[in-house]
Coordinates of C-alpha atoms (C1' of nucleotides) in Angstrom, one line a residue:
Chain A
M164 CA -10.0 -29.2 -18.7
S165 CA -14.4 -28.7 -18.2
E166 CA -14.9 -24.6 -17.5
W167 CA -17.3 -25.7 -14.7
K168 CA -14.4 -27.6 -12.9
L169 CA -12.7 -26.4 -9.8
N170 CA -8.9 -26.1 -9.8
N171 CA -6.9 -28.5 -8.1
Y172 CA -4.3 -25.9 -6.7
I173 CA -5.2 -22.1 -7.1
S174 CA -7.5 -20.9 -4.6
V175 CA -9.1 -17.7 -3.0
D176 CA -9.6 -16.8 0.4
C177 CA -11.7 -13.7 1.9
V178 CA -11.1 -12.3 5.5
V179 CA -14.9 -10.6 5.5
F180 CA -14.5 -7.4 7.5
G181 CA -17.2 -6.5 9.3
F182 CA -18.3 -3.7 11.8
D183 CA -21.2 -3.4 14.1
F184 CA -20.4 0.2 15.5
E185 CA -18.7 -1.4 18.2
Q186 CA -16.1 -3.7 17.1
L187 CA -13.6 -4.8 14.2
K188 CA -15.4 -8.3 13.3
V189 CA -14.8 -11.2 10.7
L190 CA -16.4 -13.8 9.4
L191 CA -15.0 -17.6 10.3
V192 CA -16.7 -20.8 9.1
D193 CA -16.1 -24.1 11.6
R194 CA -14.3 -27.1 10.6
V195 CA -15.3 -29.6 12.6
L196 CA -14.0 -33.0 11.8
K197 CA -15.3 -36.0 12.9
D198 CA -14.4 -39.8 12.9
E199 CA -15.8 -41.9 9.6
K200 CA -16.8 -45.3 11.8
T201 CA -17.4 -44.0 15.0
G202 CA -19.2 -39.7 14.1
N203 CA -17.1 -39.1 17.2
E204 CA -15.7 -35.3 16.8
L205 CA -12.2 -35.2 16.5
F206 CA -11.2 -31.8 16.7
S207 CA -13.2 -28.6 16.1
D208 CA -11.8 -24.9 14.6
L209 CA -11.7 -22.1 12.7
T210 CA -11.5 -20.8 9.3
L211 CA -11.9 -18.5 7.2
T212 CA -14.5 -18.0 4.3
G213 CA -12.9 -19.7 0.8
N214 CA -12.9 -21.9 -1.8
H215 CA -10.7 -23.0 -5.6
I216 CA -10.9 -20.8 -8.1
Y217 CA -13.3 -22.5 -11.4
E218 CA -10.7 -23.2 -14.7
H219 CA -12.6 -20.6 -16.0
E220 CA -12.6 -17.7 -13.9
S221 CA -10.7 -15.5 -12.6
L222 CA -9.1 -14.9 -8.8
E223 CA -12.0 -11.7 -8.0
D224 CA -14.4 -13.5 -9.7
A225 CA -14.2 -16.0 -7.4
A226 CA -13.4 -13.3 -4.2
A227 CA -16.5 -12.4 -5.7
R228 CA -18.5 -15.3 -6.2
I229 CA -17.8 -16.7 -2.5
L230 CA -18.7 -13.0 -1.0
F231 CA -22.0 -13.4 -2.4
D232 CA -22.6 -17.3 -1.4
L233 CA -21.9 -16.2 2.1
T234 CA -24.4 -12.9 2.1
G235 CA -26.3 -12.5 -0.9
L236 CA -24.8 -9.0 -1.5
E237 CA -23.0 -8.3 -4.9
N238 CA -20.4 -5.0 -5.2
I239 CA -18.7 -5.3 -2.0
Y240 CA -16.2 -4.1 -2.1
L241 CA -13.1 -5.7 -2.7
K242 CA -9.2 -6.1 -2.3
Q243 CA -6.5 -8.3 -2.9
F244 CA -3.9 -7.4 0.0
A245 CA -1.1 -11.1 -0.5
A246 CA -0.9 -14.7 -1.7
F247 CA -0.3 -17.4 0.5
C248 CA 1.9 -20.3 -0.9
D249 CA 4.2 -21.7 1.9
P250 CA 5.4 -24.9 1.6
D251 CA 4.4 -25.9 4.9
R252 CA 0.8 -23.6 4.4
L253 CA -1.3 -26.6 5.1
K254 CA 1.5 -29.0 6.8
R255 CA -0.2 -29.3 10.8
P256 CA -2.2 -32.7 11.8
N257 CA -5.5 -30.9 11.5
D258 CA -5.1 -29.1 8.4
Q259 CA -3.8 -32.9 7.1
A260 CA -6.1 -34.7 8.0
W261 CA -8.9 -32.7 7.1
L262 CA -7.3 -32.6 3.7
R263 CA -7.9 -35.7 3.4
A264 CA -11.1 -35.9 4.9
S265 CA -12.2 -34.2 1.9
G266 CA -10.9 -35.8 -0.6
R267 CA -8.4 -34.0 -1.6
D268 CA -4.0 -34.5 -1.9
P269 CA -2.8 -33.0 1.6
N270 CA 0.8 -33.2 -0.6
S271 CA -0.3 -31.1 -3.4
R272 CA 1.0 -27.5 -3.5
I273 CA -1.5 -24.7 -2.9
I274 CA -1.9 -21.6 -2.9
S275 CA -4.3 -19.1 -1.8
V276 CA -4.6 -15.4 -3.1
G277 CA -6.4 -13.3 -0.5
Y278 CA -8.8 -10.8 -0.6
Y279 CA -10.3 -8.7 1.8
S280 CA -13.6 -6.7 1.7
L281 CA -15.5 -4.6 3.8
L282 CA -19.3 -4.5 4.9
A283 CA -21.8 -3.1 7.4
T284 CA -22.3 -7.0 9.5
K285 CA -26.0 -4.5 10.2
N286 CA -28.9 -6.4 8.3
V287 CA -26.7 -9.1 6.9
T288 CA -27.9 -12.9 6.7
L289 CA -25.1 -15.2 6.7
K290 CA -24.9 -18.5 5.0
W291 CA -22.6 -20.6 3.2
K292 CA -22.9 -24.8 2.2
G293 CA -24.8 -25.6 5.0
R294 CA -21.6 -25.0 7.1
N295 CA -21.4 -22.8 10.6
V296 CA -20.7 -18.6 9.5
K297 CA -20.5 -15.9 12.0
W298 CA -18.6 -13.3 13.5
Y299 CA -15.9 -13.2 15.3
P300 CA -14.8 -9.4 17.0
V301 CA -10.4 -9.8 15.1
S302 CA -9.3 -9.0 18.8
E303 CA -10.3 -12.1 20.3
I304 CA -9.0 -14.7 18.0
K305 CA -6.0 -16.6 18.7
D306 CA -5.1 -19.4 15.7
L307 CA -7.1 -20.2 12.5
A308 CA -7.2 -23.6 10.7
F309 CA -4.6 -23.6 7.9
D310 CA -2.3 -20.3 8.0
H311 CA -5.2 -18.7 8.5
Y312 CA -4.5 -16.2 11.6
N313 CA -1.8 -15.3 9.5
I314 CA -3.7 -14.6 6.2
L315 CA -5.6 -12.6 8.5
Q316 CA -2.7 -10.1 10.0
S317 CA -1.9 -9.7 7.1
A318 CA -4.7 -8.7 5.8
L319 CA -4.9 -7.2 9.0
V320 CA -2.0 -4.9 7.7
A321 CA -3.1 -4.4 4.8
L322 CA -6.6 -2.6 5.7
R323 CA -5.0 -1.0 7.8
R324 CA -3.1 0.9 5.5
E325 CA -5.9 1.4 3.0
L326 CA -7.3 3.0 5.7
L327 CA -4.5 5.8 6.1
Y328 CA -4.6 6.7 2.5
E329 CA -8.0 6.1 1.0
P330 CA -11.3 6.9 1.9
I331 CA -13.1 3.8 2.4
G332 CA -14.3 3.9 5.8
F333 CA -17.9 4.4 5.0
E334 CA -17.9 0.8 3.6
L335 CA -17.2 -0.4 6.9
L336 CA -20.5 1.6 7.4
P337 CA -24.7 1.0 5.9
E338 CA -24.9 3.3 3.3
K339 CA -26.2 6.9 5.1
F340 CA -24.1 6.7 8.1
T341 CA -23.9 9.6 10.3
L342 CA -19.8 11.5 11.3
S343 CA -19.7 9.6 14.4
Q344 CA -19.8 6.3 13.1
L345 CA -16.8 7.5 10.6
Q346 CA -15.4 8.1 13.5
K347 CA -15.1 4.8 15.3
V348 CA -14.3 3.1 12.0
Y349 CA -10.7 4.9 12.2
E350 CA -10.5 4.0 15.9
V351 CA -11.2 1.0 16.2
I352 CA -8.9 -0.7 13.2
L353 CA -6.1 2.0 13.2
G354 CA -5.9 1.5 17.2
V355 CA -5.9 5.2 18.2
N356 CA -8.8 7.6 19.6
L357 CA -9.0 10.7 17.4
D358 CA -10.6 14.1 18.6
K359 CA -14.4 14.7 17.8
R360 CA -13.8 18.6 16.5
N361 CA -10.4 18.1 14.9
F362 CA -11.9 14.4 12.6
R363 CA -14.8 17.2 12.1
K364 CA -12.7 19.8 10.4
K365 CA -10.9 17.0 8.3
V366 CA -14.3 15.2 7.2
A367 CA -15.2 19.0 6.3
R368 CA -12.7 19.7 3.5
M369 CA -13.4 16.0 2.3
K370 CA -16.1 17.0 0.1
Y371 CA -17.1 14.4 -1.2
L372 CA -18.1 13.4 2.0
I373 CA -21.8 14.8 1.6
P374 CA -23.8 15.7 4.6
L375 CA -27.7 14.6 3.7
D376 CA -31.1 16.7 5.5
E377 CA -31.6 13.8 7.4
K378 CA -31.3 12.7 10.3
Q379 CA -30.8 9.5 12.8
K380 CA -34.0 8.1 14.8
G381 CA -34.9 7.2 18.1
V382 CA -31.9 7.5 19.7
A383 CA -31.1 8.8 23.2
H384 CA -29.6 11.9 22.4
K385 CA -29.5 14.6 19.9
P386 CA -30.3 12.4 16.6
A387 CA -27.4 13.0 14.7
R388 CA -27.0 14.6 11.1
L389 CA -26.6 11.4 8.8
Y390 CA -24.4 11.4 5.3
M391 CA -22.3 9.4 2.5
F392 CA -20.1 9.1 0.2
S393 CA -20.2 10.5 -3.4
R394 CA -17.8 8.6 -5.7
E395 CA -18.8 10.8 -8.3
V396 CA -17.3 14.0 -6.5
Y397 CA -14.5 11.4 -5.0
E398 CA -13.5 11.0 -8.8
K399 CA -13.4 14.8 -9.5
T400 CA -11.8 16.2 -7.0
R401 CA -9.0 13.3 -5.6
K402 CA -5.4 14.7 -5.9
E403 CA -2.6 13.1 -5.8
V404 CA -0.9 12.9 -2.5
L405 CA 2.3 14.1 -2.7
D406 CA 3.2 14.6 0.5
F407 CA 5.5 11.6 1.3
N408 CA 8.5 10.5 4.0
I409 CA 12.0 10.0 2.3
Chain B
M57 CA 6.4 -35.0 -6.3
S58 CA 9.8 -34.6 -6.2
E59 CA 11.4 -31.6 -4.0
W60 CA 13.8 -30.5 -6.3
K61 CA 10.9 -30.2 -9.6
L62 CA 9.4 -27.6 -11.4
N63 CA 5.7 -26.6 -10.1
N64 CA 3.3 -26.5 -13.3
Y65 CA 1.4 -24.3 -11.8
I66 CA 2.2 -21.6 -10.1
S67 CA 5.1 -19.0 -11.1
V68 CA 7.3 -16.0 -10.0
D69 CA 8.0 -13.6 -11.9
C70 CA 10.3 -10.3 -10.8
V71 CA 10.0 -7.0 -12.0
V72 CA 13.8 -5.6 -11.3
F73 CA 14.0 -1.7 -12.0
G74 CA 17.8 -0.2 -11.4
F75 CA 18.2 3.8 -11.6
D76 CA 21.3 5.1 -13.6
F77 CA 21.0 8.7 -12.2
E78 CA 19.4 8.9 -14.8
Q79 CA 16.3 6.9 -15.8
L80 CA 14.2 4.5 -14.2
K81 CA 14.7 0.8 -15.9
V82 CA 14.3 -2.3 -16.0
L83 CA 14.9 -5.8 -16.4
L84 CA 14.3 -7.6 -19.4
V85 CA 14.6 -11.0 -21.7
D86 CA 14.6 -11.4 -25.1
R87 CA 12.4 -14.1 -26.2
V88 CA 12.8 -15.6 -30.3
L89 CA 10.4 -18.1 -31.4
K90 CA 12.3 -19.8 -34.3
D91 CA 10.3 -21.9 -37.2
E92 CA 11.4 -25.7 -35.8
K93 CA 12.2 -26.6 -39.0
T94 CA 13.3 -23.7 -41.1
G95 CA 15.5 -22.4 -38.2
N96 CA 13.7 -18.2 -39.3
E97 CA 12.5 -16.3 -36.2
L98 CA 9.1 -16.7 -35.8
F99 CA 8.5 -14.2 -33.3
S100 CA 10.6 -12.1 -31.3
D101 CA 9.2 -9.5 -28.2
L102 CA 10.9 -9.7 -24.7
T103 CA 8.9 -10.9 -20.9
L104 CA 10.0 -9.7 -18.2
T105 CA 12.0 -12.0 -15.9
G106 CA 10.4 -15.4 -13.8
N107 CA 9.9 -18.8 -13.4
H108 CA 8.0 -21.6 -12.1
I109 CA 9.0 -22.2 -8.7
Y110 CA 10.5 -26.0 -8.0
E111 CA 8.1 -27.9 -5.2
H112 CA 9.4 -26.9 -1.6
E113 CA 9.9 -23.3 -2.4
S114 CA 8.6 -20.6 -0.9
L115 CA 7.6 -17.7 -3.3
E116 CA 10.0 -14.9 -2.0
D117 CA 13.0 -17.6 -2.1
A118 CA 12.3 -18.9 -5.8
A119 CA 12.0 -14.7 -6.3
A120 CA 15.5 -14.1 -4.7
R121 CA 16.8 -17.1 -6.6
I122 CA 15.8 -16.1 -10.1
L123 CA 17.3 -12.6 -9.1
F124 CA 20.5 -13.9 -8.1
D125 CA 20.9 -16.1 -11.1
L126 CA 20.6 -12.8 -12.5
T127 CA 22.5 -10.5 -11.1
G128 CA 25.2 -12.5 -8.7
L129 CA 23.7 -10.6 -6.1
E130 CA 21.8 -11.1 -2.7
N131 CA 19.9 -9.8 0.1
I132 CA 18.2 -7.4 -2.8
Y133 CA 16.0 -5.1 -1.7
L134 CA 12.1 -7.1 -3.2
K135 CA 8.4 -7.0 -2.2
Q136 CA 5.6 -9.2 -3.6
F137 CA 3.5 -6.4 -5.2
A138 CA 0.4 -8.3 -6.7
A139 CA -0.5 -11.6 -8.2
F140 CA -2.0 -13.3 -12.0
C141 CA -4.4 -15.6 -12.7
D142 CA -6.4 -13.9 -15.0
P143 CA -7.7 -17.2 -16.9
D144 CA -6.7 -15.1 -20.8
R145 CA -3.4 -14.0 -19.3
L146 CA -1.2 -16.3 -22.2
K147 CA -3.4 -16.5 -24.6
R148 CA -2.3 -13.9 -26.5
P149 CA -1.4 -16.3 -30.5
N150 CA 2.2 -15.9 -29.7
D151 CA 1.9 -16.8 -25.9
Q152 CA 0.8 -20.2 -27.7
A153 CA 3.2 -20.7 -30.0
W154 CA 5.8 -20.2 -27.7
L155 CA 4.3 -21.8 -24.7
R156 CA 3.5 -25.1 -27.6
A157 CA 7.5 -24.4 -28.7
S158 CA 8.7 -25.2 -24.8
G159 CA 7.2 -27.9 -24.2
R160 CA 4.5 -26.8 -22.6
D161 CA 0.9 -27.6 -22.5
P162 CA -0.8 -23.9 -23.9
N163 CA -4.8 -24.9 -22.0
S164 CA -3.2 -24.8 -18.1
R165 CA -4.4 -22.6 -16.2
I166 CA -0.7 -20.4 -14.3
I167 CA -0.3 -18.6 -11.8
S168 CA 2.0 -15.9 -11.7
V169 CA 2.9 -14.0 -8.3
G170 CA 4.7 -9.9 -9.0
Y171 CA 7.5 -9.7 -7.1
Y172 CA 9.5 -6.0 -7.8
S173 CA 13.3 -5.5 -6.6
L174 CA 15.2 -1.9 -6.1
L175 CA 19.0 -1.9 -7.6
A176 CA 21.2 0.6 -8.7
T177 CA 22.2 0.0 -11.8
K178 CA 25.9 0.2 -11.8
N179 CA 28.5 -2.2 -11.5
V180 CA 25.2 -4.7 -12.6
T181 CA 26.6 -7.8 -14.8
L182 CA 23.3 -9.8 -16.7
K183 CA 23.3 -13.3 -16.6
W184 CA 20.7 -15.3 -18.1
K185 CA 20.3 -18.9 -18.9
G186 CA 22.3 -18.2 -22.0
R187 CA 19.6 -15.6 -23.2
N188 CA 19.6 -11.7 -23.7
V189 CA 19.3 -10.2 -21.5
K190 CA 19.4 -5.7 -20.3
W191 CA 17.7 -2.9 -18.4
Y192 CA 15.0 -0.7 -20.3
P193 CA 13.6 2.6 -19.3
V194 CA 10.4 2.4 -17.7
S195 CA 8.5 4.6 -19.9
E196 CA 9.3 3.1 -23.3
I197 CA 7.7 -0.1 -22.9
K198 CA 5.1 -0.5 -25.4
D199 CA 4.1 -3.7 -25.3
L200 CA 5.5 -6.5 -23.6
A201 CA 5.1 -10.5 -23.8
F202 CA 2.4 -12.1 -21.8
D203 CA 0.8 -10.5 -19.0
H204 CA 4.2 -9.1 -18.2
Y205 CA 3.0 -5.1 -19.7
N206 CA -0.4 -5.8 -17.1
I207 CA 1.8 -6.8 -14.7
L208 CA 5.3 -3.9 -14.8
Q209 CA 2.5 -0.9 -14.6
S210 CA 0.7 -2.5 -11.4
A211 CA 4.8 -2.6 -10.6
L212 CA 4.8 0.3 -10.9
V213 CA 2.1 1.4 -8.5
A214 CA 2.7 -0.4 -5.9
L215 CA 6.5 1.8 -6.6
R216 CA 5.0 4.6 -6.3
R217 CA 2.8 4.3 -3.3
E218 CA 5.6 1.8 -1.1
L219 CA 8.4 5.3 -2.5
L220 CA 5.6 7.7 -0.3
Y221 CA 5.8 5.7 2.2
E222 CA 8.3 4.1 3.5
P223 CA 11.9 4.9 2.8
I224 CA 13.1 3.5 0.1
G225 CA 14.2 5.7 -2.4
F226 CA 18.0 4.5 -1.6
E227 CA 16.9 1.7 -2.6
L228 CA 18.0 2.4 -6.1
L229 CA 20.7 4.0 -5.6
P230 CA 24.9 2.8 -4.4
E231 CA 25.1 1.8 -0.5
K232 CA 27.1 5.8 -0.3
F233 CA 25.4 8.6 -2.5
T234 CA 24.5 12.1 -2.5
L235 CA 20.9 14.3 -2.0
S236 CA 20.6 15.1 -5.9
Q237 CA 21.1 11.5 -6.4
L238 CA 18.7 10.5 -4.1
Q239 CA 16.0 13.1 -4.4
K240 CA 16.2 11.7 -8.6
V241 CA 14.8 8.6 -7.7
Y242 CA 12.2 10.9 -6.2
E243 CA 11.7 13.2 -9.7
V244 CA 11.6 10.0 -11.8
I245 CA 9.4 7.8 -10.5
L246 CA 6.6 10.0 -8.9
G247 CA 7.5 11.9 -12.0
V248 CA 7.3 15.5 -10.4
N249 CA 9.8 18.2 -9.9
L250 CA 11.2 19.0 -6.4
D251 CA 12.2 21.7 -4.8
K252 CA 16.3 20.9 -3.9
R253 CA 15.7 23.2 -0.5
N254 CA 12.3 21.6 0.4
F255 CA 13.8 18.1 -0.3
R256 CA 17.8 19.0 2.2
K257 CA 15.3 20.1 5.1
K258 CA 13.3 16.6 4.3
V259 CA 16.1 14.3 4.8
A260 CA 18.0 17.3 8.1
R261 CA 14.4 15.5 9.5
M262 CA 15.0 11.1 8.7
K263 CA 18.1 10.5 11.0
Y264 CA 18.3 7.7 8.9
L265 CA 20.0 9.3 6.9
I266 CA 23.7 9.4 7.4
P267 CA 25.8 12.8 6.1
L268 CA 29.6 11.5 5.1
D269 CA 32.7 12.8 6.0
E270 CA 32.8 11.4 2.3
K271 CA 32.6 13.1 -0.7
Q272 CA 32.0 12.0 -4.7
K273 CA 35.1 12.0 -6.9
G274 CA 36.3 12.9 -10.3
V275 CA 33.1 15.0 -10.9
A276 CA 33.6 18.9 -12.9
H277 CA 32.0 21.0 -10.4
K278 CA 31.5 21.0 -6.8
P279 CA 31.8 18.0 -5.4
A280 CA 29.1 16.7 -3.7
R281 CA 28.9 14.9 0.1
L282 CA 28.0 11.7 0.2
Y283 CA 24.9 9.8 2.4
M284 CA 23.9 6.4 3.5
F285 CA 21.2 4.8 4.4
S286 CA 21.2 3.8 8.6
R287 CA 18.8 0.0 9.4
E288 CA 19.4 1.1 13.0
V289 CA 18.5 4.6 13.2
Y290 CA 15.4 4.2 11.0
E291 CA 13.4 0.9 13.2
K292 CA 14.5 3.4 16.6
T293 CA 13.6 6.3 15.2
R294 CA 10.7 5.1 12.8
K295 CA 7.2 6.1 14.8
E296 CA 4.4 5.8 13.0
V297 CA 1.6 7.8 10.5
L298 CA -1.3 8.9 11.5
D299 CA -1.9 11.8 9.0
F300 CA -4.8 9.7 7.6
N301 CA -7.1 11.0 5.4
I302 CA -10.5 10.4 5.6
Chain C
dG258 C1' 37.7 31.6 -16.6
dC259 C1' 34.0 29.2 -17.2
dA260 C1' 30.2 25.3 -16.8
dA261 C1' 28.1 21.9 -14.2
dA262 C1' 26.2 21.5 -10.1
dA263 C1' 25.7 21.9 -5.0
dG264 C1' 24.4 24.2 -0.9
dT265 C1' 22.1 27.6 2.1
dG266 C1' 17.4 31.2 4.8
dT267 C1' 13.5 33.2 5.0
dT268 C1' 8.6 34.5 4.4
dA269 C1' 3.4 33.4 4.3
dC270 C1' 1.1 29.9 4.9
dC271 C1' -1.6 25.8 5.8
dG272 C1' -3.1 21.5 7.7
dC273 C1' -2.7 19.8 12.6
dT274 C1' -2.9 19.7 17.9
dA275 C1' -5.9 20.2 21.8
dC276 C1' -9.4 22.1 24.5
dA277 C1' -14.8 22.4 26.6
dC278 C1' -19.5 24.0 26.7
dC279 C1' -24.1 24.2 25.6
dC280 C1' -28.3 21.0 22.7
dA281 C1' -31.8 17.6 21.0
dT282 C1' -33.0 13.7 22.0
dG283 C1' -35.8 9.2 25.2
dG284 C1' -36.9 7.4 28.6
Chain D
dC167 C1' -35.1 16.3 35.0
dC168 C1' -31.6 12.7 33.4
dA169 C1' -28.4 10.6 30.6
dT170 C1' -26.8 9.8 26.3
dG171 C1' -24.1 10.9 22.7
dG172 C1' -24.3 15.5 18.9
dG173 C1' -22.9 19.4 17.2
dT174 C1' -19.3 24.2 17.6
dG175 C1' -14.8 28.0 18.3
dT176 C1' -9.8 29.7 18.7
dA177 C1' -5.4 30.0 19.7
dG178 C1' 0.1 27.8 19.0
dC179 C1' 2.8 25.3 16.9
dG180 C1' 4.7 22.9 12.8
dG181 C1' 5.9 21.1 7.9
dT182 C1' 5.3 22.7 3.0
dA183 C1' 6.2 26.1 -0.3
dA184 C1' 7.5 29.0 -3.5
dC185 C1' 12.1 31.3 -4.0
dA186 C1' 17.7 33.4 -6.0
dC187 C1' 22.6 34.0 -4.9
dT188 C1' 27.1 31.7 -3.9
dT189 C1' 31.0 27.9 -3.8
dT190 C1' 33.5 24.0 -5.3
dT191 C1' 35.7 21.6 -8.4
dG192 C1' 37.4 19.9 -13.5
dC193 C1' 38.2 21.4 -17.2

DNA sequence: GCAAAAGTGTTACCGCTACACCCATGG
DNA sequence: CCATGGGTGTAGCGGTAACACTTTTGC
């Protein structure tokens, strides 16, 4: 067993969420299968970004590697949310053809562990193995290759829940952000409208959201104050939630 | 690939939590390795309950099967909480010896998906493949075989979080239970003391906790009213939580 | 009758909700 | 000067936290 050999049975799929101050987006890759002889396109659809793990590699390392190969970024927010191993998850005709064409056993049982990650789409340059990677609005996605639509929906549920209980909204924004941008993150992902004044009162209680002596520039309206997240303050002031529902 | 063959690379570990009205417990199995020639015991320790999946079987089905084989019970609360696949997770000397002795490749990469389940220890009869299965208090567990201590801690974190946000406490109790028993579930798992009157006020708001015209019997104090959970009422009256932290 | 747990109400405080107007900037 | 989003305060309500005594049963 070479350490630098890919494991045939264990893969990681990354649901890379991005935010452009307007919509929640996700990174998807074109999958185009062409007829070996004629070169005609047999089908074209979209997949999440993912890969098999190396024999020496942890799941988390594999997810971070995929993210790095895609974006060149490190230390991105990354969270395991579920494992997918349904016996039929790769059995649709297109998927079977794709596996055969890429020299893999279409009958082998492959488990995929799902990670989602959060980043601001701004200033991210995408490339991946010469394949076509693009941001797609989550709300417009109808179906994906393999069981990736299922994985995406599952990631969304996990993200919403995490967003309700942990301070992660700013992971979808640049390092310095405005409160309106942060509010929009919550509105888009939770699918609600929030009151600006109440939202700001809440932020004011969260001491780890630090107001900077710095303002937006070049906007055609009153420039907003910038904030940043302080993990140090967060770690010091976090207290356990105890407001449970029975 | 026979459908009834165990998959060599994918396993499921069940963290079976139980509650005896006093403590949170977990089901563990003796693992005893004896010298092939002399019959002397080489070591003895404890593992979670788990098994490889069958080639035709989903992860959830495998977890339910393990639970059924252990307890004879079906429709037990069961929740996937994480996947474990660290390259070194089976590399400790005892684990390597165990794998070799049971005819498995000690170097193969095995992923394990963790499920936790909740039940009342009362009236559960345990048996498993002739091996010794017992309830152990979670608070007294120091180490386990393989990476099972890690898996257990991870299950605990997931359980606490779930208990805060979803009505699952009664899954650790008999069908009919008293409010003091339910309160004790929360106190033990969350590690807090709760005020009896405030707890009951909260329960009163949860319409899916139905008071019965039935009381405890044979207790040496004022007998308590029994309650049960109504999933039907819960589904109808649930509303989305929106009390997020930023 | 005594030990043990069941059951019950009030007050103070805090956070949530709802709601409308003026301000600073770019074009 | 106009369009655009930034930024601010108050009042009512509902849930949380703190707190002590009486009741019912088995033995």
